[in-house]
XYZ file of N, CA and C in Angstrom:
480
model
N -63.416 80.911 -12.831
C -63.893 79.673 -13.366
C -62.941 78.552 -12.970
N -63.526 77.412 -12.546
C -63.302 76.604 -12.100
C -62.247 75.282 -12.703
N -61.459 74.960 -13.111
C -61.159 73.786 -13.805
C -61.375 72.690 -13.181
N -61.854 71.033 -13.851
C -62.083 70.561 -13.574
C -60.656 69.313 -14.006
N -60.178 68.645 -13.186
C -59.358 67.610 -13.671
C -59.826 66.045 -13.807
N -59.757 65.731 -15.189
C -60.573 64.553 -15.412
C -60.072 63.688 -15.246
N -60.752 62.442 -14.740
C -60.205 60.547 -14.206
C -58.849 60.433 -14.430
N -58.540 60.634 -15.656
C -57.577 59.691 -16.983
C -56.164 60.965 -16.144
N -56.588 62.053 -16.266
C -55.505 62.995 -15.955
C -54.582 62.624 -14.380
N -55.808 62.308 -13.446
C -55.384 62.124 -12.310
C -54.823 61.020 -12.137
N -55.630 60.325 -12.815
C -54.709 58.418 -13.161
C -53.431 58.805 -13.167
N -53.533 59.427 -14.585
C -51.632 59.327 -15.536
C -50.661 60.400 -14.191
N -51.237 61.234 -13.909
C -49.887 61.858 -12.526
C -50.155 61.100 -11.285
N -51.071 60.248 -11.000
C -50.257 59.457 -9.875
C -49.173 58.630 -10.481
N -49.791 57.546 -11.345
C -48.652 56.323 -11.834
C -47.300 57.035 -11.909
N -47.214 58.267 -12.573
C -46.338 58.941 -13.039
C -45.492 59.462 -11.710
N -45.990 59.727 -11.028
C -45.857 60.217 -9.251
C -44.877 58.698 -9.108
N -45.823 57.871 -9.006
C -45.569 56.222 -8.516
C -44.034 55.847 -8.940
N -43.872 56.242 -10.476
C -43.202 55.416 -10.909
C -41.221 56.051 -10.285
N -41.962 57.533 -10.702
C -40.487 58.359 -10.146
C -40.249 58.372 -8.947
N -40.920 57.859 -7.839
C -40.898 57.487 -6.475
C -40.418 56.185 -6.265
N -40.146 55.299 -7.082
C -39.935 53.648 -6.728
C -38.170 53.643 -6.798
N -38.176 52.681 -5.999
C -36.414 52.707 -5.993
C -36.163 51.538 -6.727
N -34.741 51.795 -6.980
C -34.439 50.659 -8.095
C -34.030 49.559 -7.601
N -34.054 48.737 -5.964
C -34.330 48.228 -5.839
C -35.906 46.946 -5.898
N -36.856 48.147 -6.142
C -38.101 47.310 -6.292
C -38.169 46.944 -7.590
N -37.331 47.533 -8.777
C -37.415 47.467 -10.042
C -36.346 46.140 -10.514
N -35.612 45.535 -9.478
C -34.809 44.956 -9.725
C -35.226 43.527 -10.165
N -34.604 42.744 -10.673
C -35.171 41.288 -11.356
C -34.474 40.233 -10.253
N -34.671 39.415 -10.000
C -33.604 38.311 -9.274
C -33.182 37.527 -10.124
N -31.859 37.479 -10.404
C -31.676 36.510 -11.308
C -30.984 35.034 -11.100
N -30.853 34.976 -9.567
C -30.149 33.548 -8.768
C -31.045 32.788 -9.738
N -30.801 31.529 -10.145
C -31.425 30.410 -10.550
C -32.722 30.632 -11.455
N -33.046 31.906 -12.284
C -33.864 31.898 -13.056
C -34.528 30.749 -13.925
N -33.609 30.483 -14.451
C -33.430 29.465 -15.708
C -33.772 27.999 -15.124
N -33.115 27.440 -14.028
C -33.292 26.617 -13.052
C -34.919 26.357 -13.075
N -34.962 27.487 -12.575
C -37.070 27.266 -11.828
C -37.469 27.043 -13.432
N -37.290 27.902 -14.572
C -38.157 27.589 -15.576
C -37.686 26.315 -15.921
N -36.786 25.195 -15.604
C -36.500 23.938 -16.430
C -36.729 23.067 -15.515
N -36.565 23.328 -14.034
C -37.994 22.479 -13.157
C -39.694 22.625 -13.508
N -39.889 23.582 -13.320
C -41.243 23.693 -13.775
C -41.929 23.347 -15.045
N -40.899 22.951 -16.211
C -41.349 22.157 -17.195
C -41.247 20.898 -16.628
N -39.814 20.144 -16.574
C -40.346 18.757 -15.685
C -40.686 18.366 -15.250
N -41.236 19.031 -14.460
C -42.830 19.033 -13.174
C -44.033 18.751 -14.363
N -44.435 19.757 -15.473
C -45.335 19.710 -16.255
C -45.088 18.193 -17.343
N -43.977 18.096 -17.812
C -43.427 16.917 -18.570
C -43.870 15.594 -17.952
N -43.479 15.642 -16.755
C -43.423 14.289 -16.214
C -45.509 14.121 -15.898
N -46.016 14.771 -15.961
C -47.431 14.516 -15.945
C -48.018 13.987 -17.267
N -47.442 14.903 -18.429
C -47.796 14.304 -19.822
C -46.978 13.322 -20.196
N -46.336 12.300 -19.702
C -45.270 11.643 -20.216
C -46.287 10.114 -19.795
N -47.128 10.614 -19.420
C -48.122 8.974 -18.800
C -49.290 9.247 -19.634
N -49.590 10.345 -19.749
C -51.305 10.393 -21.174
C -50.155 10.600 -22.666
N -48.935 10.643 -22.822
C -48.250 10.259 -24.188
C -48.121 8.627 -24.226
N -47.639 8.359 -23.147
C -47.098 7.013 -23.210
C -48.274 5.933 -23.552
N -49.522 6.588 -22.558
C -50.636 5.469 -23.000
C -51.103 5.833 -24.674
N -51.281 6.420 -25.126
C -51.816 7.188 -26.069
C -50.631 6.505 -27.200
N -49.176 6.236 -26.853
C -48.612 5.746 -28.044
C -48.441 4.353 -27.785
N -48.930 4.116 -26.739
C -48.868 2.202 -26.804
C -50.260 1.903 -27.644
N -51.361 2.596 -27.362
C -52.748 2.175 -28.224
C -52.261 2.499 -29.271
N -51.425 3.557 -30.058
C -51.097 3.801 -31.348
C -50.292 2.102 -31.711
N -49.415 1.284 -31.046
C -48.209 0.841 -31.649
C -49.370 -0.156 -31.291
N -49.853 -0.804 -30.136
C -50.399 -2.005 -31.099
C -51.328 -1.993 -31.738
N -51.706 -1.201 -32.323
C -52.998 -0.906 -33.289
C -52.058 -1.170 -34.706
N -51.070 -0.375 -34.717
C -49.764 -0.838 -36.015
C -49.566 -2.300 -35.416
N -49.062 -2.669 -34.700
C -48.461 -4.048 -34.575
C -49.865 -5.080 -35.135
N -51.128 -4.726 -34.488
C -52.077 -5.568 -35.362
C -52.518 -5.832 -36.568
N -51.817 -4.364 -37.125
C -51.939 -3.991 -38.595
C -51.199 -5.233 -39.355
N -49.930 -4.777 -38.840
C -48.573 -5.588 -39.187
C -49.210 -6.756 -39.443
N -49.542 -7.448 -38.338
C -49.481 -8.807 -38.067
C -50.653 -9.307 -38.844
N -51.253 -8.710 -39.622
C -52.399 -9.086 -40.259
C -51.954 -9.070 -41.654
N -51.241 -8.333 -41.684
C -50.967 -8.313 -43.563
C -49.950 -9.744 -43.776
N -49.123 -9.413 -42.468
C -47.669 -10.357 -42.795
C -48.178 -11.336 -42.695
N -49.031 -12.142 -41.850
C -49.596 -13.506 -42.101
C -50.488 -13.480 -43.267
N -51.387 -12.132 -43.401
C -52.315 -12.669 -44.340
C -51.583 -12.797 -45.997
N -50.548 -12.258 -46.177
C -49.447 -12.611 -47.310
C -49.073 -13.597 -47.209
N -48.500 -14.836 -46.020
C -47.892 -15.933 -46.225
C -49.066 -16.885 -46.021
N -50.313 -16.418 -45.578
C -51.574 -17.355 -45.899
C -51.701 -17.767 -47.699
N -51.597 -16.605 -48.025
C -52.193 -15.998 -49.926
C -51.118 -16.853 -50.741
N -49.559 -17.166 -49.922
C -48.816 -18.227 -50.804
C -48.463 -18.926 -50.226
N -49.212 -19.816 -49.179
C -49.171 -20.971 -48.753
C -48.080 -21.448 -48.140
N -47.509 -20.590 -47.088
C -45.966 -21.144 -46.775
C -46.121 -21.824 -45.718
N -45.445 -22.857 -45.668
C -45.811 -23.754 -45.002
C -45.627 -23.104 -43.276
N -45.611 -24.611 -42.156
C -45.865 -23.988 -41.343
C -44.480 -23.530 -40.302
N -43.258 -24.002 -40.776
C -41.835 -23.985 -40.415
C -41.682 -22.383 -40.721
N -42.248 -21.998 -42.256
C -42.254 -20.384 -42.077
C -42.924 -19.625 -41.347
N -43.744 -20.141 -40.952
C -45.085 -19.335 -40.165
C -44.493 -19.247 -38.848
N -43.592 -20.302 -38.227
C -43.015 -19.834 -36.687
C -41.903 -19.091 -36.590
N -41.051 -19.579 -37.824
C -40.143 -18.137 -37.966
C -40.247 -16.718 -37.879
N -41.894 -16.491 -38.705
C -41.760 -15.372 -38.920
C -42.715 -14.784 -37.760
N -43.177 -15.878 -37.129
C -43.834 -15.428 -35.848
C -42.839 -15.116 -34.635
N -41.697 -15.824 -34.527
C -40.376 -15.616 -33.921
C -39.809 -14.188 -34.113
N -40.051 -14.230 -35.297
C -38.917 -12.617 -35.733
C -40.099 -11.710 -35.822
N -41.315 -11.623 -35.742
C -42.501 -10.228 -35.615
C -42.251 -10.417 -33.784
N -42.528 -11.332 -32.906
C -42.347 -11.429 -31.686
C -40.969 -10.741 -31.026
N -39.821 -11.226 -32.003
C -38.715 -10.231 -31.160
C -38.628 -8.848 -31.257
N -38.768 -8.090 -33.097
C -39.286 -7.001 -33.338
C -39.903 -6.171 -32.553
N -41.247 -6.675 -32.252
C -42.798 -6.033 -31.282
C -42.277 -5.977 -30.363
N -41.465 -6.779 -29.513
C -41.241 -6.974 -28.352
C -39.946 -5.568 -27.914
N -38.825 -5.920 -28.615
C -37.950 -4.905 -28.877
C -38.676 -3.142 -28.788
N -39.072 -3.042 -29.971
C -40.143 -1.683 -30.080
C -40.656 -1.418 -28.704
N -41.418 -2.383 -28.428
C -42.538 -2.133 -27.048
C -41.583 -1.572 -25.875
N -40.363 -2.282 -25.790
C -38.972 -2.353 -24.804
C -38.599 -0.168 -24.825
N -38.266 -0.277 -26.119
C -38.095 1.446 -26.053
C -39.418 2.337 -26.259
N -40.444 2.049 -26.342
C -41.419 3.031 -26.152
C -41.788 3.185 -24.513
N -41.763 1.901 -23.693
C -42.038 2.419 -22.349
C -40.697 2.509 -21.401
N -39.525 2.797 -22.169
C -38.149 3.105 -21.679
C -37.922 4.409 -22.279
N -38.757 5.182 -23.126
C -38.025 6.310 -24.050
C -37.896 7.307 -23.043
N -39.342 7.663 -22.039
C -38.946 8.623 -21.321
C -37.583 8.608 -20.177
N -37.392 7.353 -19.596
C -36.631 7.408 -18.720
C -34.792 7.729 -19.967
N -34.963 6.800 -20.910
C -33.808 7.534 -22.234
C -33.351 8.560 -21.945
N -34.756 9.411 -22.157
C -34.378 11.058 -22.849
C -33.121 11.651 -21.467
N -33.971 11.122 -20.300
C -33.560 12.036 -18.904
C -32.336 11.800 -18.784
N -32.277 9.854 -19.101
C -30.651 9.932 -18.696
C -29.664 10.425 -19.799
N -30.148 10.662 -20.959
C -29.319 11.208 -22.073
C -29.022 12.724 -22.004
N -29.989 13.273 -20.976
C -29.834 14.873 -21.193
C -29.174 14.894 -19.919
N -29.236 14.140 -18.894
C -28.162 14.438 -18.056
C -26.486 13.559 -17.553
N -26.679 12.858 -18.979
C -25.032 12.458 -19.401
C -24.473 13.616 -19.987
N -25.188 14.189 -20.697
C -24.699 15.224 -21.686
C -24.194 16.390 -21.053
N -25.265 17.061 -19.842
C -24.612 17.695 -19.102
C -23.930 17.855 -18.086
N -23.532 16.825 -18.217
C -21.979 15.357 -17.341
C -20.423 16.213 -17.927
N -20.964 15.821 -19.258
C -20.021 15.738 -20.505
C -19.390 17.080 -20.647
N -20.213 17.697 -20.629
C -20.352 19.020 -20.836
C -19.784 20.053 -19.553
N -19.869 19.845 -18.222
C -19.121 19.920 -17.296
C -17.391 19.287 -16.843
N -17.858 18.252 -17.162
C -16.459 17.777 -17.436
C -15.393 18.466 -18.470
N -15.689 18.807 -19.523
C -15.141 18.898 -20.457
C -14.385 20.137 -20.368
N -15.053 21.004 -19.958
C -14.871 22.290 -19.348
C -14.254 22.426 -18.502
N -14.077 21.496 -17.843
C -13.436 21.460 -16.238
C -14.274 21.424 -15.184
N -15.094 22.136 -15.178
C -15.514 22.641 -13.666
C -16.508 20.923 -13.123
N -16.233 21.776 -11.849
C -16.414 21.130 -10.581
C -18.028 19.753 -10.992
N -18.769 21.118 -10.774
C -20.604 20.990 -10.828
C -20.860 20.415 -12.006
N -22.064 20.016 -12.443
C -22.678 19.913 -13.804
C -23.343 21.541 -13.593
N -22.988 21.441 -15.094
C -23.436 23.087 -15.346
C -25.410 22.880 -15.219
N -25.585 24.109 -15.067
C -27.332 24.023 -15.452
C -27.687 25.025 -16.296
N -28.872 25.644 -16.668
C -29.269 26.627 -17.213
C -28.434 27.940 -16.608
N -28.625 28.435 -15.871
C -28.620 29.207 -14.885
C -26.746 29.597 -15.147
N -26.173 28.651 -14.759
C -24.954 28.744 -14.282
C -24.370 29.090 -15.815
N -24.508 28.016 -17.070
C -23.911 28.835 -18.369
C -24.359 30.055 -18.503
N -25.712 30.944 -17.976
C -26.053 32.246 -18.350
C -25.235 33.170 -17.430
N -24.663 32.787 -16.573
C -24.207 33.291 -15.319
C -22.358 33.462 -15.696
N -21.962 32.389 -16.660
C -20.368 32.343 -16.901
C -20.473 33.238 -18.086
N -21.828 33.140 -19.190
C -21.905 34.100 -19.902
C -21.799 35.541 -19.469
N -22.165 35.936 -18.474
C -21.871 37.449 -18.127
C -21.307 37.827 -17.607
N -20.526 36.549 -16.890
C -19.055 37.014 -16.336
C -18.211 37.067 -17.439
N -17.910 36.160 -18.580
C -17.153 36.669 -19.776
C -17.446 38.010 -20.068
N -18.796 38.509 -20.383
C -18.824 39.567 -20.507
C -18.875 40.730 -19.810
N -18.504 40.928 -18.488
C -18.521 41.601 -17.603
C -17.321 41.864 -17.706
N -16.518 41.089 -17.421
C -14.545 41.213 -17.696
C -14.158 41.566 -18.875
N -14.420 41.049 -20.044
C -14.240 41.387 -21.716
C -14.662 43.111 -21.686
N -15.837 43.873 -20.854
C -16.521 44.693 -20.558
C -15.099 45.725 -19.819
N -14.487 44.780 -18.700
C -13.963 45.896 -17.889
C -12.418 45.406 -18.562
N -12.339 44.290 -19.202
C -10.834 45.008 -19.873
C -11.018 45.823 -21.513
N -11.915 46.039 -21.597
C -11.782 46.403 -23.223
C -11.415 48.192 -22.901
N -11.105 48.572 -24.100
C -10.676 50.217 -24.018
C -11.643 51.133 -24.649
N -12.705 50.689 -25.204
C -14.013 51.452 -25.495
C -14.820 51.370 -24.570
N -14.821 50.599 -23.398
C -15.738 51.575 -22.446
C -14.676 53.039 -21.497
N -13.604 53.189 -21.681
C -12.942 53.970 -21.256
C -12.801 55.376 -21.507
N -13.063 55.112 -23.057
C -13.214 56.045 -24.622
C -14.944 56.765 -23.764
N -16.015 55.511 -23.751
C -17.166 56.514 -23.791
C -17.065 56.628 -22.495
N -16.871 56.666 -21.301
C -16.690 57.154 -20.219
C -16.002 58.325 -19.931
N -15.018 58.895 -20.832
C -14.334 59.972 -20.513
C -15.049 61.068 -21.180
């Protein structure tokens, strides 16, 4: 009598074949500049939404600024202030609005130069040469621990 070997069986001993056949080179990860590509590839994505945010919060701010400007006059209408107050306070809502408007279509260019003073600062401070990036602190991280690794005396202990 015959046995028959079913789909699922022959599946699971190839993969299984497959997997104990692969060298650990193909299994290997690259880790040059990992971190790098993922924090370009958000700024690539960022810098596309940073123009449907930006429009999207200027219709928000003067929709408030019209708000504003409707109550604050319609309050100094309701007690009659004359009209010496009315340019003042049209002076000081004008520098306000104006100001505001100044850092909402400057915030994005802000953020960039603030995150890369910081990691100015942050290179400097440290010493080294480069501005650090993603990549490179994950990279000094495992060289600390690679050395901390080969001077400590418990890997010596479980090695023997």
């Amino acid at each position: 009598m015959k046995k028959r070997i079913s789909f699922e069986t022959a599946v699971l001993v190839l993969l299984l074949g497959l997997m104990l056949t692969s060298s650990p080179v193909q299994a290997a990860i690259g880790n040059a500049d990992v971190l790098d590509d993922i924090l370009t590839r958000y700024q690539t994505a960022a810098s596309a939404w940073a123009t449907i945010i930006t429009e999207r919060a200027s219709w928000l701010f003067w929709m408030l600024v019209t708000i504003s400007m409707v109550w604050t006059f319609g309050l100094m209408a309701l007690r009659r202030a004359d009209i010496g107050e009315f340019f003042a306070e049209f002076l000081r809502f004008t520098v306000f609005t104006g100001f505001f408007w100044w850092l909402l279509m400057n915030g994005p260019a802000f953020a960039t130069s603030i995150i890369a003073s910081l990691k100015q600062i942050g290179s400097e401070a440290s010493g080294l040469r480069d501005v650090l990036s993603p990549s490179g602190i994950v990279d000094i991280g495992f060289h600390i621990f690679y050395r901390a690794l080969d001077e400590s005396t418990l890997r010596l202990q479980l090695t023997a």
